[in-house]
mmCIF file of C-alpha atoms in Angstrom:
data_model
loop_
_atom_site.group_PDB
_atom_site.id
_atom_site.type_symbol
_atom_site.label_atom_id
_atom_site.label_comp_id
_atom_site.label_asym_id
_atom_site.label_seq_id
_atom_site.Cartn_x
_atom_site.Cartn_y
_atom_site.Cartn_z
ATOM 1 C CA MET A 1 -32.081 -21.505 109.969
ATOM 2 C CA ARG A 2 -33.335 -23.153 113.316
ATOM 3 C CA ASN A 3 -32.121 -26.204 114.891
ATOM 4 C CA ALA A 4 -34.330 -28.349 117.161
ATOM 5 C CA GLY A 5 -33.275 -28.649 120.757
ATOM 6 C CA GLN A 6 -30.976 -25.539 120.845
ATOM 7 C CA ARG A 7 -31.886 -22.210 121.478
ATOM 8 C CA SER A 8 -31.440 -19.887 118.866
ATOM 9 C CA TRP A 9 -28.627 -17.195 119.326
ATOM 10 C CA MET A 10 -30.752 -14.428 118.219
ATOM 11 C CA THR A 11 -34.469 -14.424 116.632
ATOM 12 C CA VAL A 12 -35.192 -11.883 113.939
ATOM 13 C CA VAL A 13 -38.821 -11.318 113.896
ATOM 14 C CA ILE A 14 -40.466 -9.709 110.320
ATOM 15 C CA ALA A 15 -44.172 -8.700 110.295
ATOM 16 C CA THR A 16 -45.377 -9.467 106.568
ATOM 17 C CA TYR A 17 -48.443 -8.781 104.552
ATOM 18 C CA ASN A 18 -48.467 -9.576 100.612
ATOM 19 C CA SER A 19 -44.302 -9.468 101.142
ATOM 20 C CA ALA A 20 -43.415 -11.812 98.393
ATOM 21 C CA ARG A 21 -41.200 -9.159 96.563
ATOM 22 C CA PHE A 22 -39.152 -8.124 99.603
ATOM 23 C CA LEU A 23 -38.355 -11.872 100.827
ATOM 24 C CA PRO A 24 -35.374 -12.653 98.502
ATOM 25 C CA GLU A 25 -33.464 -9.512 99.298
ATOM 26 C CA LEU A 26 -34.199 -10.405 103.149
ATOM 27 C CA ALA A 27 -32.724 -13.920 103.020
ATOM 28 C CA ASN A 28 -29.829 -12.957 101.145
ATOM 29 C CA MET A 29 -29.078 -9.984 103.580
ATOM 30 C CA LEU A 30 -29.467 -12.484 106.656
ATOM 31 C CA GLU A 31 -27.554 -15.447 105.003
ATOM 32 C CA ARG A 32 -24.579 -12.663 105.041
ATOM 33 C CA GLN A 33 -24.920 -12.006 108.504
ATOM 34 C CA MET A 34 -21.939 -13.157 110.601
ATOM 35 C CA LYS A 35 -22.613 -15.717 113.328
ATOM 36 C CA PRO A 36 -20.807 -16.126 116.864
ATOM 37 C CA PRO A 37 -18.905 -19.272 117.266
ATOM 38 C CA GLU A 38 -20.469 -22.255 118.625
ATOM 39 C CA SER A 39 -23.683 -20.701 118.788
ATOM 40 C CA GLY A 40 -27.120 -22.039 117.900
ATOM 41 C CA SER A 41 -28.914 -20.989 114.922
ATOM 42 C CA LEU A 42 -30.193 -17.954 113.543
ATOM 43 C CA GLU A 43 -34.134 -18.102 113.765
ATOM 44 C CA VAL A 44 -36.130 -15.989 111.307
ATOM 45 C CA LEU A 45 -39.854 -15.476 112.345
ATOM 46 C CA ILE A 46 -42.203 -14.667 109.770
ATOM 47 C CA VAL A 47 -45.636 -13.436 111.436
ATOM 48 C CA ASP A 48 -48.007 -13.173 108.587
ATOM 49 C CA GLY A 49 -51.284 -11.031 108.495
ATOM 50 C CA GLY A 50 -53.237 -13.012 105.601
ATOM 51 C CA SER A 51 -50.897 -12.467 102.728
ATOM 52 C CA SER A 52 -52.600 -13.494 99.369
ATOM 53 C CA ASP A 53 -49.688 -13.734 97.452
ATOM 54 C CA GLU A 54 -46.586 -16.288 97.700
ATOM 55 C CA THR A 55 -45.456 -14.792 100.966
ATOM 56 C CA ARG A 56 -46.126 -17.867 103.126
ATOM 57 C CA THR A 57 -44.585 -20.362 100.677
ATOM 58 C CA LEU A 58 -41.449 -18.425 99.710
ATOM 59 C CA ALA A 59 -40.869 -18.047 103.645
ATOM 60 C CA ILE A 60 -41.144 -21.543 104.212
ATOM 61 C CA GLU A 61 -38.925 -22.720 100.949
ATOM 62 C CA MET A 62 -36.383 -20.230 102.540
ATOM 63 C CA GLY A 63 -36.218 -21.983 106.099
ATOM 64 C CA PHE A 64 -38.152 -19.298 108.068
ATOM 65 C CA ARG A 65 -40.509 -20.167 110.669
ATOM 66 C CA VAL A 66 -43.895 -19.033 109.661
ATOM 67 C CA ILE A 67 -46.858 -18.054 112.307
ATOM 68 C CA ASP A 68 -50.309 -16.410 112.119
ATOM 69 C CA ASN A 69 -51.043 -12.849 112.967
ATOM 70 C CA PRO A 70 -54.883 -12.930 113.167
ATOM 71 C CA GLU A 71 -55.375 -9.218 113.849
ATOM 72 C CA GLY A 72 -53.615 -8.182 110.519
ATOM 73 C CA ASN A 73 -51.707 -5.141 111.722
ATOM 74 C CA ALA A 74 -48.109 -4.886 111.893
ATOM 75 C CA ILE A 75 -47.735 -4.038 115.923
ATOM 76 C CA ALA A 76 -49.890 -7.117 116.674
ATOM 77 C CA ALA A 77 -47.452 -9.090 114.448
ATOM 78 C CA LYS A 78 -44.303 -7.986 116.310
ATOM 79 C CA ASN A 79 -45.790 -8.863 119.668
ATOM 80 C CA ILE A 80 -46.860 -12.301 118.683
ATOM 81 C CA GLY A 81 -43.146 -12.705 117.196
ATOM 82 C CA ILE A 82 -41.384 -11.837 120.559
ATOM 83 C CA ARG A 83 -43.781 -13.948 122.455
ATOM 84 C CA ASN A 84 -42.907 -16.976 120.037
ATOM 85 C CA ALA A 85 -39.345 -16.149 119.866
ATOM 86 C CA SER A 86 -36.901 -19.051 120.557
ATOM 87 C CA ALA A 87 -34.060 -16.726 121.485
ATOM 88 C CA ARG A 88 -33.335 -14.427 124.356
ATOM 89 C CA LEU A 89 -32.362 -11.651 121.922
ATOM 90 C CA VAL A 90 -34.701 -10.488 119.388
ATOM 91 C CA CYS A 91 -34.116 -8.067 116.330
ATOM 92 C CA ILE A 92 -37.227 -6.599 114.633
ATOM 93 C CA LEU A 93 -37.436 -5.780 111.054
ATOM 94 C CA ASP A 94 -39.717 -4.546 108.736
ATOM 95 C CA HIS A 95 -39.973 -6.629 105.658
ATOM 96 C CA ASP A 96 -38.662 -3.634 103.387
ATOM 97 C CA GLU A 97 -35.602 -3.032 105.787
ATOM 98 C CA SER A 98 -32.086 -4.319 105.292
ATOM 99 C CA LEU A 99 -29.158 -4.188 107.537
ATOM 100 C CA VAL A 100 -25.984 -2.783 105.808
ATOM 101 C CA ARG A 101 -23.400 -3.964 107.837
ATOM 102 C CA ASN A 102 -22.738 -7.780 107.634
ATOM 103 C CA ASP A 103 -21.537 -7.877 111.350
ATOM 104 C CA SER A 104 -24.587 -6.298 112.780
ATOM 105 C CA LEU A 105 -26.087 -8.842 114.453
ATOM 106 C CA LEU A 106 -22.965 -10.523 115.835
ATOM 107 C CA ARG A 107 -21.755 -7.423 117.093
ATOM 108 C CA ARG A 108 -24.980 -6.596 118.832
ATOM 109 C CA PHE A 109 -24.932 -10.101 120.278
ATOM 110 C CA GLU A 110 -21.370 -9.727 121.486
ATOM 111 C CA ALA A 111 -22.381 -6.531 123.245
ATOM 112 C CA PHE A 112 -25.405 -7.931 124.906
ATOM 113 C CA GLU A 113 -22.993 -10.988 126.091
ATOM 114 C CA SER A 114 -20.426 -8.410 127.648
ATOM 115 C CA ASP A 115 -22.779 -5.974 129.458
ATOM 116 C CA PRO A 116 -25.364 -7.100 131.906
ATOM 117 C CA ASN A 117 -27.092 -3.983 131.975
ATOM 118 C CA LEU A 118 -27.444 -3.611 128.265
ATOM 119 C CA ARG A 119 -31.488 -4.077 127.644
ATOM 120 C CA ALA A 120 -31.800 -2.699 124.043
ATOM 121 C CA ILE A 121 -29.993 -1.671 121.050
ATOM 122 C CA ILE A 122 -31.078 0.683 118.288
ATOM 123 C CA SER A 123 -29.715 1.156 114.617
ATOM 124 C CA ALA A 124 -27.650 4.234 113.818
ATOM 125 C CA GLY A 125 -30.237 5.377 111.317
ATOM 126 C CA TYR A 126 -31.331 4.822 107.906
ATOM 127 C CA GLU A 127 -28.885 5.395 105.085
ATOM 128 C CA PHE A 128 -29.822 6.710 101.696
ATOM 129 C CA LEU A 129 -28.622 5.850 98.271
ATOM 130 C CA PRO A 130 -27.629 8.913 96.047
ATOM 131 C CA GLY A 131 -30.696 8.490 93.789
ATOM 132 C CA GLU A 132 -33.041 8.017 96.772
ATOM 133 C CA SER A 133 -36.385 9.553 96.445
ATOM 134 C CA ALA A 134 -37.492 12.680 98.918
ATOM 135 C CA ALA A 135 -40.657 10.791 99.692
ATOM 136 C CA ASN A 136 -38.932 7.740 100.936
ATOM 137 C CA MET A 137 -36.287 9.606 102.906
ATOM 138 C CA TYR A 138 -38.988 11.761 104.459
ATOM 139 C CA ALA A 139 -41.108 8.480 105.473
ATOM 140 C CA SER A 140 -38.063 6.880 106.814
ATOM 141 C CA GLU A 141 -36.432 9.758 108.593
ATOM 142 C CA PHE A 142 -39.390 11.400 110.195
ATOM 143 C CA GLY A 143 -42.608 9.442 109.430
ATOM 144 C CA ASP A 144 -44.965 12.216 109.469
ATOM 145 C CA PRO A 145 -44.975 16.047 110.385
ATOM 146 C CA VAL A 146 -46.204 15.304 113.945
ATOM 147 C CA SER A 147 -43.101 13.345 114.873
ATOM 148 C CA LEU A 148 -40.949 16.072 113.145
ATOM 149 C CA ALA A 149 -42.499 18.851 115.183
ATOM 150 C CA THR A 150 -42.618 17.066 118.294
ATOM 151 C CA TYR A 151 -39.527 15.169 118.599
ATOM 152 C CA ARG A 152 -37.053 16.620 116.136
ATOM 153 C CA CYS A 153 -35.044 13.357 116.358
ATOM 154 C CA PRO A 154 -34.263 12.255 112.631
ATOM 155 C CA ASN A 155 -33.742 8.752 111.927
ATOM 156 C CA ASN A 156 -31.281 9.877 109.205
ATOM 157 C CA ALA A 157 -27.900 8.134 109.802
ATOM 158 C CA ARG A 158 -26.037 11.244 109.182
ATOM 159 C CA PHE A 159 -27.406 12.829 112.111
ATOM 160 C CA ARG A 160 -28.842 9.975 114.203
ATOM 161 C CA LEU A 161 -26.022 9.091 116.468
ATOM 162 C CA SER A 162 -24.835 12.505 117.298
ATOM 163 C CA LEU A 163 -28.268 13.772 118.105
ATOM 164 C CA LEU A 164 -28.702 10.752 120.693
ATOM 165 C CA ARG A 165 -25.163 11.633 121.979
ATOM 166 C CA ASN A 166 -26.562 15.285 122.619
ATOM 167 C CA ARG A 167 -29.854 14.413 124.329
ATOM 168 C CA LEU A 168 -28.687 10.897 126.215
ATOM 169 C CA VAL A 169 -25.974 10.493 128.897
ATOM 170 C CA GLU A 170 -23.378 8.310 127.275
ATOM 171 C CA VAL A 171 -21.794 5.990 129.948
ATOM 172 C CA SER A 172 -19.367 4.232 128.208
ATOM 173 C CA ARG A 173 -17.829 3.432 124.851
ATOM 174 C CA LYS A 174 -16.691 0.027 123.870
ATOM 175 C CA GLY A 175 -14.875 0.090 120.398
ATOM 176 C CA GLU A 176 -17.592 1.350 118.053
ATOM 177 C CA MET A 177 -20.518 0.409 120.424
ATOM 178 C CA HIS A 178 -21.867 3.620 122.341
ATOM 179 C CA LEU A 179 -23.713 2.964 125.470
ATOM 180 C CA PHE A 180 -26.160 5.302 126.893
ATOM 181 C CA SER A 181 -28.120 5.493 130.287
ATOM 182 C CA ALA A 182 -31.904 4.961 129.513
ATOM 183 C CA GLY A 183 -34.084 7.867 130.711
ATOM 184 C CA SER A 184 -31.869 10.288 130.780
ATOM 185 C CA GLU A 185 -32.902 12.551 128.250
ATOM 186 C CA GLN A 186 -34.054 16.217 128.830
ATOM 187 C CA ARG A 187 -35.481 16.693 125.506
ATOM 188 C CA PRO A 188 -37.879 13.828 124.093
ATOM 189 C CA ILE A 189 -36.146 11.276 121.764
ATOM 190 C CA LEU A 190 -37.833 9.255 119.311
ATOM 191 C CA CYS A 191 -36.840 5.566 120.288
ATOM 192 C CA GLU A 192 -38.870 2.968 118.098
ATOM 193 C CA MET A 193 -38.029 -0.604 119.077
ATOM 194 C CA ALA A 194 -40.636 -2.570 116.905
ATOM 195 C CA ALA A 195 -38.950 -1.386 113.677
ATOM 196 C CA GLY A 196 -35.598 -0.416 112.245
ATOM 197 C CA SER A 197 -33.742 -3.486 113.603
ATOM 198 C CA GLY A 198 -34.494 -2.689 117.222
ATOM 199 C CA THR A 199 -32.961 -5.309 119.191
ATOM 200 C CA ILE A 200 -34.081 -6.294 122.939
ATOM 201 C CA ASP A 201 -33.315 -8.813 125.668
ATOM 202 C CA VAL A 202 -36.403 -10.411 125.946
ATOM 203 C CA ASP A 203 -35.825 -12.622 129.074
ATOM 204 C CA PHE A 204 -35.040 -9.179 130.811
ATOM 205 C CA PHE A 205 -38.524 -7.490 129.558
ATOM 206 C CA ARG A 206 -40.435 -10.719 130.336
ATOM 207 C CA ASP A 207 -38.801 -10.845 134.262
ATOM 208 C CA ASN A 208 -38.989 -7.001 134.877
ATOM 209 C CA HIS A 209 -41.579 -5.397 132.517
ATOM 210 C CA PRO A 210 -43.877 -8.329 131.646
ATOM 211 C CA GLN A 211 -46.366 -5.582 129.989
ATOM 212 C CA VAL A 212 -44.107 -5.216 127.042
ATOM 213 C CA LEU A 213 -44.769 -8.749 126.065
ATOM 214 C CA ASP A 214 -48.423 -9.032 127.699
ATOM 215 C CA ASP A 215 -49.618 -5.848 126.134
ATOM 216 C CA LYS A 216 -49.878 -5.952 122.309
ATOM 217 C CA ASN A 217 -49.377 -1.974 122.178
ATOM 218 C CA ALA A 218 -46.507 -1.569 124.176
ATOM 219 C CA LEU A 219 -43.443 -3.115 122.426
ATOM 220 C CA PRO A 220 -42.975 -0.270 119.883
ATOM 221 C CA HIS A 221 -41.754 1.898 122.883
ATOM 222 C CA ALA A 222 -40.457 -0.654 125.273
ATOM 223 C CA TYR A 223 -37.383 1.675 125.708
ATOM 224 C CA TYR A 224 -39.514 4.007 127.780
ATOM 225 C CA TYR A 225 -40.246 1.300 130.298
ATOM 226 C CA LEU A 226 -36.192 1.470 131.104
ATOM 227 C CA GLY A 227 -34.778 3.296 134.065
ATOM 228 C CA ASN A 228 -31.565 4.142 136.000
ATOM 229 C CA GLY A 229 -28.986 1.444 135.428
ATOM 230 C CA ASP A 230 -30.350 0.069 132.345
ATOM 231 C CA ARG A 231 -28.439 0.742 129.053
ATOM 232 C CA ILE A 232 -29.225 1.157 125.597
ATOM 233 C CA GLY A 233 -26.498 0.696 122.976
ATOM 234 C CA VAL A 234 -25.827 2.248 119.248
ATOM 235 C CA LEU A 235 -23.308 0.740 117.088
ATOM 236 C CA GLU A 236 -21.565 3.059 114.794
ATOM 237 C CA ARG A 237 -22.249 2.671 111.134
ATOM 238 C CA ASP A 238 -24.927 0.451 111.791
ATOM 239 C CA SER A 239 -27.307 1.677 109.586
ATOM 240 C CA ILE A 240 -30.266 0.283 107.693
ATOM 241 C CA LEU A 241 -31.833 0.736 104.007
ATOM 242 C CA HIS A 242 -35.720 1.301 103.995
ATOM 243 C CA SER A 243 -37.808 1.311 100.754
ATOM 244 C CA SER A 244 -40.956 2.569 102.978
ATOM 245 C CA ALA A 245 -42.400 4.859 100.341
ATOM 246 C CA GLU A 246 -42.500 4.854 96.633
ATOM 247 C CA ASN A 247 -43.963 8.366 96.446
ATOM 248 C CA TRP A 248 -45.527 11.074 98.138
ATOM 249 C CA SER A 249 -48.932 9.174 97.694
ATOM 250 C CA VAL A 250 -47.760 6.338 99.828
ATOM 251 C CA VAL A 251 -46.677 8.958 102.297
ATOM 252 C CA ARG A 252 -50.028 10.623 102.729
ATOM 253 C CA SER A 253 -51.376 7.217 102.963
ATOM 254 C CA LYS A 254 -49.165 6.283 105.952
ATOM 255 C CA ILE A 255 -50.200 9.491 107.587
ATOM 256 C CA SER A 256 -53.728 9.253 106.908
ATOM 257 C CA TRP A 257 -53.659 5.663 108.477
ATOM 258 C CA ARG A 258 -51.976 7.201 111.606
ATOM 259 C CA VAL A 259 -54.302 10.143 111.962
ATOM 260 C CA ARG A 260 -57.164 7.942 111.573
ATOM 261 C CA ASN A 261 -56.105 5.619 114.393
ATOM 262 C CA ALA A 262 -55.083 8.568 116.673
ATOM 263 C CA VAL A 263 -58.816 10.366 116.162
ATOM 264 C CA LEU A 264 -60.379 7.207 116.756
ATOM 265 C CA ASN A 265 -57.956 6.318 119.751
ATOM 266 C CA THR A 266 -57.651 2.673 118.462
ATOM 267 C CA GLY A 267 -55.571 -0.041 119.956
ATOM 268 C CA VAL A 268 -53.061 0.958 117.397
ATOM 269 C CA SER A 269 -52.730 4.425 118.487
ATOM 270 C CA GLN A 270 -52.133 3.240 121.920
ATOM 271 C CA SER A 271 -48.857 2.080 121.005
ATOM 272 C CA GLY A 272 -47.661 5.657 120.359
ATOM 273 C CA PHE A 273 -47.441 6.252 124.229
ATOM 274 C CA SER A 274 -47.409 3.233 125.794
ATOM 275 C CA GLY A 275 -44.890 2.994 128.614
ATOM 276 C CA ARG A 276 -43.974 6.674 128.507
ATOM 277 C CA SER A 277 -45.485 7.555 131.795
ATOM 278 C CA HIS A 278 -42.126 8.111 133.268
ATOM 279 C CA SER A 279 -41.702 11.708 131.950
ATOM 280 C CA ASP A 280 -43.702 14.487 131.021
ATOM 281 C CA LEU A 281 -41.776 14.992 128.000
ATOM 282 C CA TYR A 282 -43.913 12.684 126.176
ATOM 283 C CA SER A 283 -47.586 13.767 127.504
ATOM 284 C CA PRO A 284 -50.027 13.041 124.461
ATOM 285 C CA ARG A 285 -51.709 16.382 125.571
ATOM 286 C CA SER A 286 -48.688 18.509 125.256
ATOM 287 C CA HIS A 287 -47.705 16.769 121.876
ATOM 288 C CA VAL A 288 -51.179 17.737 120.464
ATOM 289 C CA LEU A 289 -51.005 21.229 121.743
ATOM 290 C CA ARG A 290 -47.376 21.571 120.543
ATOM 291 C CA PHE A 291 -48.067 20.284 117.130
ATOM 292 C CA SER A 292 -51.537 22.586 116.853
ATOM 293 C CA LEU A 293 -49.377 25.762 117.632
ATOM 294 C CA TYR A 294 -46.662 24.796 115.288
ATOM 295 C CA ALA A 295 -49.141 24.481 112.577
ATOM 296 C CA LEU A 296 -51.467 27.363 113.375
ATOM 297 C CA THR A 297 -48.209 29.639 113.455
ATOM 298 C CA ILE A 298 -47.570 28.898 109.786
ATOM 299 C CA LEU A 299 -43.855 30.031 109.712
ATOM 300 C CA PRO A 300 -42.449 27.198 111.681
ATOM 301 C CA PRO A 301 -43.319 24.551 108.983
ATOM 302 C CA LEU A 302 -42.363 26.669 106.202
ATOM 303 C CA CYS A 303 -39.029 27.020 107.830
ATOM 304 C CA ASP A 304 -38.530 23.378 108.592
ATOM 305 C CA ALA A 305 -39.425 22.563 104.600
ATOM 306 C CA LEU A 306 -36.951 25.015 103.307
ATOM 307 C CA SER A 307 -34.371 23.636 105.895
ATOM 308 C CA LEU A 308 -34.734 20.162 105.294
ATOM 309 C CA ALA A 309 -34.680 20.621 101.388
ATOM 310 C CA PHE A 310 -31.586 22.547 101.528
ATOM 311 C CA SER A 311 -29.576 20.281 104.339
ATOM 312 C CA ARG A 312 -30.905 16.970 102.319
ATOM 313 C CA ARG A 313 -30.632 18.299 98.939
ATOM 314 C CA ARG A 314 -33.715 16.868 97.815
ATOM 315 C CA VAL A 315 -36.384 19.577 96.925
ATOM 316 C CA GLY A 316 -39.188 17.298 97.499
ATOM 317 C CA TYR A 317 -38.795 17.945 101.170
ATOM 318 C CA LEU A 318 -40.504 21.000 100.766
ATOM 319 C CA ASN A 319 -43.693 18.815 100.854
ATOM 320 C CA HIS A 320 -43.371 18.965 104.585
ATOM 321 C CA PHE A 321 -45.225 22.264 104.609
ATOM 322 C CA LEU A 322 -48.226 20.828 102.796
ATOM 323 C CA LEU A 323 -48.043 17.562 104.649
ATOM 324 C CA THR A 324 -48.333 19.682 108.167
ATOM 325 C CA TYR A 325 -51.801 20.886 106.716
ATOM 326 C CA TYR A 326 -52.979 17.440 105.262
ATOM 327 C CA VAL A 327 -52.360 16.052 109.082
ATOM 328 C CA VAL A 328 -54.740 18.930 110.183
ATOM 329 C CA TRP A 329 -57.365 18.520 107.492
ATOM 330 C CA SER A 330 -57.488 14.758 107.994
ATOM 331 C CA ALA A 331 -57.791 14.860 111.767
ATOM 332 C CA ALA A 332 -60.575 17.358 111.223
ATOM 333 C CA TRP A 333 -62.068 14.985 108.572
ATOM 334 C CA PHE A 334 -61.979 11.782 110.946
ATOM 335 C CA ARG A 335 -63.560 13.804 113.680
ATOM 336 C CA LEU A 336 -66.409 15.072 111.775
ATOM 337 C CA SER A 337 -66.947 11.675 110.248
ATOM 338 C CA ARG A 338 -67.172 10.360 113.720
ATOM 339 C CA LEU A 339 -69.459 13.011 115.167
ATOM 340 C CA LEU A 340 -72.001 12.311 112.162
ATOM 341 C CA GLY A 341 -71.721 8.706 112.821
ATOM 342 C CA ARG A 342 -70.070 7.695 109.659
ATOM 343 C CA ALA A 343 -68.273 4.369 109.920
ATOM 344 C CA VAL A 344 -64.439 4.950 110.010
ATOM 345 C CA ASN A 345 -62.787 1.558 110.365
ATOM 346 C CA GLU A 346 -59.319 0.950 111.624
ATOM 347 C CA ALA A 347 -57.085 -0.414 108.506
ATOM 348 C CA ARG A 348 -53.893 -2.167 107.954
ATOM 349 C CA TYR A 349 -50.906 -0.097 108.160
ATOM 350 C CA GLY A 350 -50.457 2.071 104.772
ATOM 351 C CA GLU A 351 -54.214 0.960 103.454
#
């Protein structure tokens, strides 16, 4: 998918670790993506964190470019990816994500070409199939109880675009593409750029906010470096499919990983707030205080669990109540372990 001597029209960065089972569907999905006329190739950059399965072999056979991620974790992989991408525009996917629209990348490319102030495009949210498990829906939509309580900004395609239109100033609409003024929110939004097909103009960030490339923890929240005059886009119905969590055990594992890194204040945890100094809406201290009050008062997490189960038509969302206190228990456990001098090492995502 890469022609030597010509800059790619877009690079898709995918962090992998024992991802062989996902690559065939990824390859098929990317092959279906429409391309702009008279453009370069679509570069697919696999950044592998030491897979022991056939990930690297399959990726090379599929024509993808493969480079190493010596740190192993996904955030480092994505930073390595944008620094090695050949294109100006970089779309970041997780290995278990798939674009629904076959013209998604093309429409994004055209939007960047037509608006010199457009800096980033995010997806319209995760789309869920009728038989989708509540565990995967919850993990995709909110990630963890802290994010739900803090942002109330679901990544569900049913709600995502309308919520963004309520919290950001929409400056224009060009067909299906909605353009918003970056940094115009009065209530916090969760705008993840290092997953979920977030697409950025790497040349702009390299020239104006080089820390997004230089600081390995900054990329996930590249949006928060933007300011007046900068635009962020969302394409209608530009949703993604995500097979993040097979069951609630996996969800708890992911939450434990996040809590562990937060308590230990690891480099990974720093990515959660990089670039958000522009607004008190994103103060880490206020987030901790808000979630502490949320959990201690008991009624809010119970009401949220009931509301989610009803609105999503999945009784499994009642687990939100239990997961809230799983966060509290995990934080207490890791803090106690640290005080007692027990080794608590940073793990790969989900381990």
